[in-house]
């Protein structure tokens, strides 16, 4: 009986260890997808927003530009196929508060990249902020931090 229990525990521990790296990958994809959701909220493609997404992913996730480009390719497809933000945000509730703030600030930076904050962009960011339990004060602080300094 103890042998079976030990085997079962080893299996559970190994599965947890393997899913840990998978969780990180799915969290990164969720973050990238949310940046795509913001840039696509106004139904217009803008090179400045695309560039901002790439640079923000490199900074936010501490990955190479090539990795960020690959992640964005997957994220664009995932974002187009999604029916709600909930499928992305449920994975991100495990983030630390400062990581949640950084994500929202990055989303604001993407929205500001083309020089115009569209109402749908703000709505997406507000909804994500609520879904990942970011305080409204932090939501506003992130918006102000991401705003271009010449405004």
C-alpha positions in Angstrom: 0.0 0.0 0.0 2.8 2.4 0.9 4.5 1.6 -2.4 1.4 2.5 -4.4 1.0 5.7 -2.4 4.6 6.7 -3.0 4.2 6.0 -6.7 1.1 8.1 -6.8 2.8 11.0 -5.0 5.8 10.8 -7.4 3.5 11.0 -10.4 1.6 14.0 -8.9 4.9 15.8 -8.2 6.2 15.1 -11.7 3.0 16.3 -13.3 3.1 19.5 -11.2 6.7 20.2 -12.2 6.0 19.6 -15.9 2.8 21.8 -15.8 4.8 24.6 -14.2 6.7 25.5 -17.3 3.5 25.0 -19.3 1.8 27.5 -17.0 4.4 30.1 -17.7 4.0 29.5 -21.4 0.3 29.9 -21.3 0.6 32.9 -19.0 2.9 34.6 -21.5 0.5 33.7 -24.4 -2.4 35.2 -22.4 -0.4 38.4 -21.8 0.5 38.7 -25.4 -3.1 38.0 -26.4 -4.4 40.8 -24.2 -2.0 43.2 -25.8 -3.4 42.0 -29.2 -6.9 42.5 -27.8 -6.2 46.2 -27.0 -4.6 46.9 -30.4 -7.4 45.2 -32.2 -10.2 46.8 -30.2 -10.5 49.7 -32.7 -10.6 47.2 -35.6 -7.6 49.0 -37.2 -4.1 47.8 -37.7 -1.3 50.2 -36.8 2.4 49.7 -37.2 3.1 51.8 -34.1 0.9 49.5 -32.0 2.5 46.4 -33.5 6.0 47.8 -32.6 4.9 48.7 -29.1 3.5 45.2 -28.5 6.8 43.6 -29.6 8.9 45.9 -27.4 6.6 45.6 -24.4 6.7 41.8 -24.5 10.5 41.8 -24.7 10.5 44.1 -21.6 7.6 42.6 -19.7 8.5 39.0 -20.1 12.3 39.4 -20.4 12.5 37.5 -23.6 14.3 38.0 -26.9 12.8 39.9 -29.8 12.6 36.7 -31.8 10.7 35.0 -29.0 8.4 37.9 -28.7 7.7 37.8 -32.5 6.8 34.1 -32.3 4.6 34.7 -29.2 2.8 37.5 -31.0 2.1 35.3 -34.0 0.4 32.8 -31.7 -1.3 35.5 -29.7 -2.8 37.2 -32.8 -4.4 33.8 -33.8 -5.5 33.2 -30.2 -7.0 36.6 -29.9 -8.9 36.4 -33.2 -10.3 33.0 -32.1 -11.3 34.1 -28.6 -14.9 34.9 -27.6 -14.1 36.7 -24.4 -11.3 38.1 -22.3 -12.1 35.7 -19.5 -10.1 32.8 -21.1 -7.0 35.0 -20.9 -7.5 36.6 -17.5 -8.2 33.5 -15.5 -4.6 32.4 -16.1 -3.3 35.7 -14.9 -4.9 35.9 -11.6 -1.9 34.1 -10.2 0.3 37.1 -11.0 1.8 39.1 -8.3 0.1 42.6 -7.8 3.1 44.4 -9.4 3.0 42.0 -12.4 -0.7 42.8 -12.8 0.1 46.5 -12.7 2.9 46.1 -15.3 0.5 44.2 -17.6 -2.1 47.0 -17.4 0.5 49.6 -17.9 1.7 47.8 -21.0 -1.8 47.6 -22.3 -2.1 51.3 -21.9 1.2 51.8 -23.7 -0.2 49.8 -26.7 -3.4 51.9 -26.7 -1.3 55.2 -26.6 1.1 54.0 -29.3 -1.0 55.4 -32.2 -1.7 58.7 -30.4 -5.4 58.0 -29.9 -7.1 56.2 -27.0 -10.3 54.7 -28.6 -13.2 54.1 -26.2 -13.1 50.4 -27.0 -9.4 50.2 -26.1 -10.1 51.8 -22.8 -13.0 49.4 -22.3 -10.8 46.4 -22.9 -8.2 47.6 -20.5 -10.8 48.4 -17.8 -12.4 45.0 -18.2 -9.1 43.2 -17.9 -8.1 45.3 -14.9 -11.3 44.2 -13.2 -11.0 40.6 -14.2 -7.4 40.3 -12.8 -8.5 42.2 -9.6 -6.3 45.2 -10.1 -7.4 48.1 -7.8 -9.0 51.1 -9.7 -6.3 53.4 -8.2 -3.6 51.2 -9.8 -5.6 51.2 -13.1 -5.4 55.0 -13.1 -1.8 55.1 -12.0 -0.9 52.7 -14.9 -2.8 54.9 -17.4 -0.9 58.0 -16.2 2.4 56.2 -16.2 1.9 55.0 -19.8 0.7 58.3 -21.2 3.1 60.2 -23.5 4.9 62.9 -21.5 4.1 65.6 -24.0 0.3 65.5 -23.3 
